[in-house]
Amino acid sequence: MAKKEMKRVLVTGAVGQIGSELTMALRERHGAENVLATGRKTRPSQALLDSGPFEFIDVTRKESIEAVVDKYAIDTIYHMAAILSAVGEDKPWLCWDVNINGLKNVLDIGVERGLTRVFVPSSIAVFGPGTPLADTPNDTVLRPTTMYGVTKVAGELLADYYVKRFGLDCRGVRYPGIISHETLPGGGTTDYAVAIYYGAVEKGSYECFVSEDTVLPMMYMPDAIKATLDLMDAPFADLAHHNDFNIAAMSFSAGELAASIRAVMPEFTCTYKPDFRQAIADSWPDSIDDTAAREEWGWQPAYDLAAMTEDMLAALRDKQSAGLLK
Ligand code: AKB
């Protein structure tokens, strides 16, 4: 049997929606003691705390990241800490500071400490006016109208520059809206696609902040984790792209999402009251072409809307029975 490569992993943003589940998957793979979870302020769940090491850091302060990289002899970073699109519009300069200066700190440490690999997540928020909205190609117009999108375009370019100029091995995907039941998303435009399931289970109803016909690319968390790990496993020599892979799983309107819940819970009702997030959603694609990810590292999603809805509702009902939901 091939010798398993030893890894010492740091996850920034480990208390967030993707980071919390990614940390658990990485602990499973590499051994809990080899995966350091970090967050800035929010208290981690007891499960995260109990499952392995945790430290508070601030990614905008380079020395704060350096301290844990040195203390835990880190060789790989999954840099998940970010301010998302809706909060980014409320606090654009915080969004810039965390998403750009935080990323530059991580990339500089990657070069200075000779890290073997860095994961740099991007988003469908890189797209905007001028981008084809259907089957959006990987390599296309990137003119976002949100600060979050601006930081994600700049982040992709910056990370690609570190690959080319400094030989740092960094990779990243453009996540669509991610739907999950472990940790709530915080401050994104696609958050309605998670909140609708909580509304269904807790109250039998939901008021959606985008219109019924709003279509966005989405993905269930198990596929998002799989995409992240698969890209990080890919041989560097196989990659033509590095930090800007489109990944697709499903696309649906808010109305179709509500209908998929009604197929399981016929009494569920959904109303629509668009707010400022509608304009952000309208600037993003309806569907994504992920040929590059499929060809360069074999990307393949598993979940469609019906399978995701069944799993989400079952998981949230279990949480409710355990007294963890209203
Ligand atoms: C957001 O809505 O801001 C995020 C994203 C699509 O990156 N979920």
CSV table of C-alpha atoms and ligand atoms in Angstrom, one decimal:
chain,number,residue,atom,x,y,z
A,1,MET,CA,0.0,0.0,0.0
A,2,ALA,CA,1.3,3.5,-0.8
A,3,LYS,CA,2.5,5.5,2.2
A,4,LYS,CA,-0.1,8.1,3.3
A,5,GLU,CA,1.3,11.6,3.0
A,6,MET,CA,1.5,13.3,6.4
A,7,LYS,CA,-0.2,16.6,6.5
A,8,ARG,CA,-0.5,19.4,9.1
A,9,VAL,CA,-3.5,21.5,8.1
A,10,LEU,CA,-4.8,24.9,9.1
A,11,VAL,CA,-8.4,25.9,8.3
A,12,THR,CA,-9.2,29.6,8.6
A,13,GLY,CA,-12.9,30.5,8.9
A,14,ALA,CA,-13.5,27.1,10.5
A,15,VAL,CA,-16.6,28.3,12.4
A,16,GLY,CA,-18.3,29.3,9.2
A,17,GLN,CA,-20.8,27.3,7.0
A,18,ILE,CA,-18.2,25.5,4.8
A,19,GLY,CA,-15.2,25.7,7.1
A,20,SER,CA,-17.0,23.8,10.0
A,21,GLU,CA,-17.9,20.8,7.8
A,22,LEU,CA,-14.6,20.9,5.9
A,23,THR,CA,-12.7,20.8,9.2
A,24,MET,CA,-14.5,17.6,10.2
A,25,ALA,CA,-13.9,16.0,6.8
A,26,LEU,CA,-10.2,16.9,7.0
A,27,ARG,CA,-9.9,15.5,10.6
A,28,GLU,CA,-11.4,12.3,9.3
A,29,ARG,CA,-8.8,12.1,6.6
A,30,HIS,CA,-5.6,13.3,8.2
A,31,GLY,CA,-6.2,12.6,11.9
A,32,ALA,CA,-7.9,15.1,14.2
A,33,GLU,CA,-4.7,16.3,15.9
A,34,ASN,CA,-3.2,17.3,12.5
A,35,VAL,CA,-6.0,19.7,11.6
A,36,LEU,CA,-6.1,23.1,13.4
A,37,ALA,CA,-9.5,24.9,13.2
A,38,THR,CA,-9.4,28.7,13.6
A,39,GLY,CA,-11.9,31.4,13.9
A,40,ARG,CA,-12.0,35.1,14.7
A,41,LYS,CA,-14.7,35.7,17.3
A,42,THR,CA,-17.7,33.4,17.0
A,43,ARG,CA,-17.6,30.6,19.5
A,44,PRO,CA,-17.1,27.2,17.8
A,45,SER,CA,-19.7,24.4,18.2
A,46,GLN,CA,-18.9,21.9,21.0
A,47,ALA,CA,-18.5,19.2,18.3
A,48,LEU,CA,-15.8,21.3,16.6
A,49,LEU,CA,-14.1,22.0,19.9
A,50,ASP,CA,-14.2,18.4,21.1
A,51,SER,CA,-12.9,17.0,17.9
A,52,GLY,CA,-9.5,18.6,17.7
A,53,PRO,CA,-7.3,21.7,18.2
A,54,PHE,CA,-8.9,25.2,17.9
A,55,GLU,CA,-7.3,28.7,18.1
A,56,PHE,CA,-8.7,32.2,17.7
A,57,ILE,CA,-6.8,34.2,15.0
A,58,ASP,CA,-7.4,37.4,12.9
A,59,VAL,CA,-6.4,36.8,9.3
A,60,THR,CA,-6.0,40.6,8.7
A,61,ARG,CA,-3.0,40.4,11.2
A,62,LYS,CA,-0.2,38.4,9.6
A,63,GLU,CA,1.6,37.7,12.8
A,64,SER,CA,-1.6,36.1,14.2
A,65,ILE,CA,-1.6,33.6,11.4
A,66,GLU,CA,2.2,33.1,11.6
A,67,ALA,CA,2.0,32.2,15.2
A,68,VAL,CA,-0.3,29.2,14.7
A,69,VAL,CA,1.5,28.1,11.5
A,70,ASP,CA,4.7,27.9,13.5
A,71,LYS,CA,3.2,26.5,16.6
A,72,TYR,CA,1.5,23.6,14.8
A,73,ALA,CA,4.1,23.2,12.0
A,74,ILE,CA,1.4,23.7,9.3
A,75,ASP,CA,2.1,22.7,5.7
A,76,THR,CA,-1.3,23.2,4.1
A,77,ILE,CA,-3.9,26.0,4.5
A,78,TYR,CA,-7.6,26.0,3.6
A,79,HIS,CA,-8.3,29.7,3.7
A,80,MET,CA,-12.1,29.8,4.2
A,81,ALA,CA,-12.3,33.1,6.2
A,82,ALA,CA,-14.3,35.7,4.2
A,83,ILE,CA,-17.0,38.3,4.3
A,84,LEU,CA,-19.8,37.3,2.0
A,85,SER,CA,-21.9,39.3,-0.5
A,86,ALA,CA,-24.7,40.8,1.6
A,87,VAL,CA,-22.6,41.8,4.6
A,88,GLY,CA,-19.9,43.0,2.1
A,89,GLU,CA,-22.4,45.6,0.8
A,90,ASP,CA,-23.1,46.8,4.3
A,91,LYS,CA,-19.4,46.9,5.3
A,92,PRO,CA,-17.4,47.2,2.0
A,93,TRP,CA,-14.1,48.1,3.6
A,94,LEU,CA,-14.2,45.3,6.1
A,95,CYS,CA,-14.9,43.0,3.2
A,96,TRP,CA,-11.8,44.4,1.3
A,97,ASP,CA,-9.7,44.1,4.4
A,98,VAL,CA,-10.6,40.5,5.3
A,99,ASN,CA,-10.9,39.1,1.8
A,100,ILE,CA,-7.9,40.9,0.2
A,101,ASN,CA,-5.4,41.7,3.0
A,102,GLY,CA,-6.3,38.4,4.8
A,103,LEU,CA,-5.6,36.5,1.6
A,104,LYS,CA,-2.4,38.3,0.9
A,105,ASN,CA,-1.2,37.4,4.4
A,106,VAL,CA,-2.0,33.7,3.8
A,107,LEU,CA,-0.3,33.7,0.4
A,108,ASP,CA,2.8,35.5,1.7
A,109,ILE,CA,3.1,33.0,4.6
A,110,GLY,CA,2.7,30.2,2.0
A,111,VAL,CA,5.8,31.5,0.2
A,112,GLU,CA,7.8,32.4,3.2
A,113,ARG,CA,7.2,29.2,5.1
A,114,GLY,CA,7.4,27.0,2.0
A,115,LEU,CA,3.8,25.5,2.5
A,116,THR,CA,3.1,22.6,0.2
A,117,ARG,CA,-0.5,23.7,-0.8
A,118,VAL,CA,-3.1,26.5,-0.2
A,119,PHE,CA,-6.8,26.4,-0.9
A,120,VAL,CA,-8.2,29.8,-2.0
A,121,PRO,CA,-12.0,29.7,-2.4
A,122,SER,CA,-13.8,31.9,-4.9
A,123,SER,CA,-17.4,32.3,-5.8
A,124,ILE,CA,-20.0,32.8,-8.6
A,125,ALA,CA,-19.9,36.4,-7.3
A,126,VAL,CA,-17.0,37.0,-9.7
A,127,PHE,CA,-19.6,37.3,-12.5
A,128,GLY,CA,-21.7,40.4,-13.3
A,129,PRO,CA,-23.0,42.5,-16.1
A,130,GLY,CA,-21.6,41.4,-19.5
A,131,THR,CA,-21.1,37.8,-18.3
A,132,PRO,CA,-23.3,35.3,-20.2
A,133,LEU,CA,-26.0,34.2,-17.7
A,134,ALA,CA,-26.6,30.7,-19.0
A,135,ASP,CA,-23.9,28.0,-18.9
A,136,THR,CA,-21.4,30.7,-17.9
A,137,PRO,CA,-18.0,29.7,-19.3
A,138,ASN,CA,-15.0,29.3,-17.0
A,139,ASP,CA,-13.1,32.0,-18.8
A,140,THR,CA,-15.4,34.9,-19.5
A,141,VAL,CA,-16.2,38.6,-18.5
A,142,LEU,CA,-15.6,39.2,-14.8
A,143,ARG,CA,-17.1,42.6,-13.9
A,144,PRO,CA,-18.9,42.1,-10.6
A,145,THR,CA,-20.9,44.9,-9.0
A,146,THR,CA,-20.5,43.9,-5.4
A,147,MET,CA,-17.5,44.5,-3.2
A,148,TYR,CA,-17.5,40.7,-2.4
A,149,GLY,CA,-17.3,40.0,-6.1
A,150,VAL,CA,-14.5,42.6,-6.6
A,151,THR,CA,-12.5,40.9,-3.8
A,152,LYS,CA,-13.1,37.5,-5.3
A,153,VAL,CA,-11.9,38.5,-8.8
A,154,ALA,CA,-8.9,40.2,-7.3
A,155,GLY,CA,-8.3,37.2,-5.1
A,156,GLU,CA,-8.3,34.8,-8.0
A,157,LEU,CA,-5.8,37.0,-9.9
A,158,LEU,CA,-3.6,37.5,-6.9
A,159,ALA,CA,-3.5,33.7,-6.1
A,160,ASP,CA,-2.7,33.0,-9.8
A,161,TYR,CA,0.1,35.5,-9.6
A,162,TYR,CA,1.6,33.7,-6.6
A,163,VAL,CA,1.5,30.4,-8.6
A,164,LYS,CA,3.2,32.0,-11.6
A,165,ARG,CA,5.6,34.4,-9.9
A,166,PHE,CA,6.5,32.5,-6.7
A,167,GLY,CA,5.7,28.9,-7.6
A,168,LEU,CA,3.2,28.6,-4.7
A,169,ASP,CA,0.8,25.7,-5.2
A,170,CYS,CA,-2.6,27.4,-4.6
A,171,ARG,CA,-5.9,26.2,-6.0
A,172,GLY,CA,-9.6,27.3,-5.7
A,173,VAL,CA,-13.1,26.8,-6.9
A,174,ARG,CA,-15.9,29.3,-7.6
A,175,TYR,CA,-18.5,28.0,-5.1
A,176,PRO,CA,-22.2,28.5,-6.1
A,177,GLY,CA,-24.8,28.9,-3.3
A,178,ILE,CA,-24.1,26.2,-0.7
A,179,ILE,CA,-26.9,24.5,1.1
A,180,SER,CA,-26.3,22.7,4.4
A,181,HIS,CA,-27.8,21.8,7.8
A,182,GLU,CA,-24.9,21.9,10.2
A,183,THR,CA,-23.9,25.6,10.4
A,184,LEU,CA,-26.0,28.4,9.1
A,185,PRO,CA,-24.4,30.6,6.4
A,186,GLY,CA,-23.7,34.2,7.4
A,187,GLY,CA,-24.4,37.2,5.3
A,188,GLY,CA,-24.7,35.8,1.8
A,189,THR,CA,-27.2,36.4,-1.0
A,190,THR,CA,-27.9,32.7,-1.5
A,191,ASP,CA,-28.8,32.2,2.2
A,192,TYR,CA,-32.5,32.0,1.4
A,193,ALA,CA,-31.9,28.5,-0.1
A,194,VAL,CA,-30.9,27.3,3.4
A,195,ALA,CA,-33.3,29.4,5.5
A,196,ILE,CA,-36.3,28.1,3.4
A,197,TYR,CA,-35.7,24.6,4.8
A,198,TYR,CA,-35.5,25.8,8.4
A,199,GLY,CA,-38.7,27.8,7.8
A,200,ALA,CA,-40.4,24.7,6.4
A,201,VAL,CA,-39.5,22.5,9.4
A,202,GLU,CA,-39.9,25.1,12.2
A,203,LYS,CA,-43.0,27.0,10.9
A,204,GLY,CA,-44.3,25.3,7.8
A,205,SER,CA,-43.8,28.6,5.9
A,206,TYR,CA,-41.1,31.0,4.7
A,207,GLU,CA,-40.9,34.6,3.4
A,208,CYS,CA,-38.2,34.6,0.7
A,209,PHE,CA,-36.0,37.7,0.1
A,210,VAL,CA,-35.7,37.1,-3.7
A,211,SER,CA,-38.5,36.7,-6.3
A,212,GLU,CA,-40.0,33.4,-7.2
A,213,ASP,CA,-38.4,33.3,-10.6
A,214,THR,CA,-34.8,34.0,-9.4
A,215,VAL,CA,-32.6,31.3,-10.7
A,216,LEU,CA,-29.1,30.7,-9.2
A,217,PRO,CA,-26.5,27.9,-9.3
A,218,MET,CA,-26.5,25.9,-6.1
A,219,MET,CA,-24.8,22.9,-4.5
A,220,TYR,CA,-25.4,20.6,-1.5
A,221,MET,CA,-22.6,20.6,1.1
A,222,PRO,CA,-21.4,17.1,0.6
A,223,ASP,CA,-20.6,18.0,-3.0
A,224,ALA,CA,-18.9,21.2,-2.0
A,225,ILE,CA,-16.6,19.3,0.4
A,226,LYS,CA,-15.9,16.7,-2.3
A,227,ALA,CA,-15.0,19.4,-4.8
A,228,THR,CA,-12.7,21.0,-2.3
A,229,LEU,CA,-10.9,17.8,-1.4
A,230,ASP,CA,-10.8,16.5,-5.0
A,231,LEU,CA,-9.2,19.7,-6.3
A,232,MET,CA,-6.6,19.6,-3.5
A,233,ASP,CA,-5.8,16.0,-4.3
A,234,ALA,CA,-5.2,16.7,-8.0
A,235,PRO,CA,-1.7,16.5,-9.4
A,236,PHE,CA,-0.4,20.1,-10.0
A,237,ALA,CA,0.8,19.2,-13.4
A,238,ASP,CA,-2.8,18.3,-14.5
A,239,LEU,CA,-4.1,21.8,-13.8
A,240,ALA,CA,-4.3,24.4,-16.6
A,241,HIS,CA,-6.5,26.7,-14.3
A,242,HIS,CA,-5.6,27.1,-10.7
A,243,ASN,CA,-7.8,29.5,-8.6
A,244,ASP,CA,-10.9,30.0,-10.7
A,245,PHE,CA,-12.6,26.7,-11.4
A,246,ASN,CA,-16.4,26.9,-12.1
A,247,ILE,CA,-18.1,24.0,-10.4
A,248,ALA,CA,-21.8,23.2,-11.0
A,249,ALA,CA,-24.3,20.8,-9.4
A,250,MET,CA,-27.8,22.2,-9.9
A,251,SER,CA,-29.7,25.4,-10.8
A,252,PHE,CA,-33.2,26.2,-9.8
A,253,SER,CA,-35.5,29.1,-9.1
A,254,ALA,CA,-36.7,30.0,-5.7
A,255,GLY,CA,-40.2,28.8,-6.8
A,256,GLU,CA,-38.8,25.4,-7.9
A,257,LEU,CA,-37.0,25.1,-4.5
A,258,ALA,CA,-40.3,25.8,-2.7
A,259,ALA,CA,-42.0,23.2,-4.9
A,260,SER,CA,-39.4,20.6,-4.1
A,261,ILE,CA,-40.2,21.1,-0.4
A,262,ARG,CA,-43.9,21.0,-1.1
A,263,ALA,CA,-43.4,17.6,-2.8
A,264,VAL,CA,-42.4,16.3,0.6
A,265,MET,CA,-44.5,18.7,2.8
A,266,PRO,CA,-47.7,19.6,0.8
A,267,GLU,CA,-48.8,22.1,3.6
A,268,PHE,CA,-45.6,24.2,3.2
A,269,THR,CA,-46.2,27.8,2.0
A,270,CYS,CA,-43.7,30.3,0.6
A,271,THR,CA,-44.2,34.1,0.0
A,272,TYR,CA,-41.8,36.4,-1.8
A,273,LYS,CA,-40.6,39.8,-0.6
A,274,PRO,CA,-37.5,40.8,-2.6
A,275,ASP,CA,-35.0,43.2,-0.8
A,276,PHE,CA,-31.6,44.6,-1.7
A,277,ARG,CA,-30.2,41.1,-2.3
A,278,GLN,CA,-32.4,40.7,-5.4
A,279,ALA,CA,-30.1,43.0,-7.4
A,280,ILE,CA,-27.1,41.0,-6.3
A,281,ALA,CA,-28.8,37.7,-7.3
A,282,ASP,CA,-29.8,39.2,-10.7
A,283,SER,CA,-26.2,40.1,-11.4
A,284,TRP,CA,-25.1,36.4,-11.0
A,285,PRO,CA,-25.5,33.6,-13.6
A,286,ASP,CA,-28.4,31.2,-13.8
A,287,SER,CA,-26.2,28.2,-14.6
A,288,ILE,CA,-22.5,27.4,-14.9
A,289,ASP,CA,-20.3,25.5,-17.3
A,290,ASP,CA,-17.8,23.4,-15.3
A,291,THR,CA,-16.1,21.6,-18.2
A,292,ALA,CA,-12.6,22.7,-17.0
A,293,ALA,CA,-13.1,21.2,-13.5
A,294,ARG,CA,-14.5,18.0,-15.1
A,295,GLU,CA,-11.6,17.7,-17.5
A,296,GLU,CA,-8.7,18.8,-15.3
A,297,TRP,CA,-9.5,17.0,-12.0
A,298,GLY,CA,-12.5,14.8,-12.7
A,299,TRP,CA,-15.2,16.9,-10.9
A,300,GLN,CA,-18.6,15.2,-10.7
A,301,PRO,CA,-21.4,16.2,-8.3
A,302,ALA,CA,-23.8,13.6,-6.7
A,303,TYR,CA,-26.8,15.5,-5.5
A,304,ASP,CA,-29.7,17.0,-7.5
A,305,LEU,CA,-32.6,19.2,-6.0
A,306,ALA,CA,-34.9,16.3,-5.1
A,307,ALA,CA,-32.1,14.3,-3.4
A,308,MET,CA,-30.9,17.4,-1.5
A,309,THR,CA,-34.4,18.3,-0.3
A,310,GLU,CA,-35.1,14.9,1.0
A,311,ASP,CA,-31.8,14.8,2.9
A,312,MET,CA,-32.1,18.4,4.2
A,313,LEU,CA,-35.6,17.9,5.6
A,314,ALA,CA,-34.7,14.6,7.2
A,315,ALA,CA,-31.6,16.1,8.9
A,316,LEU,CA,-33.5,19.2,10.1
A,317,ARG,CA,-36.4,17.0,11.5
A,318,ASP,CA,-33.7,14.9,13.4
A,319,LYS,CA,-32.3,18.2,14.8
A,320,GLN,CA,-35.9,19.2,15.8
A,321,SER,CA,-36.5,15.9,17.6
A,322,ALA,CA,-33.2,16.4,19.5
A,323,GLY,CA,-34.5,19.8,20.7
A,324,LEU,CA,-32.0,21.7,18.6
A,325,LEU,CA,-34.6,23.6,16.5
A,326,LYS,CA,-37.8,25.4,17.3
B,1,AKB,C1,-23.0,34.6,-1.1
B,1,AKB,O1,-24.2,34.5,-1.4
B,1,AKB,O2,-22.5,35.6,-0.9
B,1,AKB,C2,-22.2,33.3,-1.2
B,1,AKB,C3,-21.6,33.1,-2.5
B,1,AKB,C4,-22.4,32.7,-3.7
B,1,AKB,O3,-20.4,33.2,-2.6
B,1,AKB,N1,-23.0,32.2,-0.8
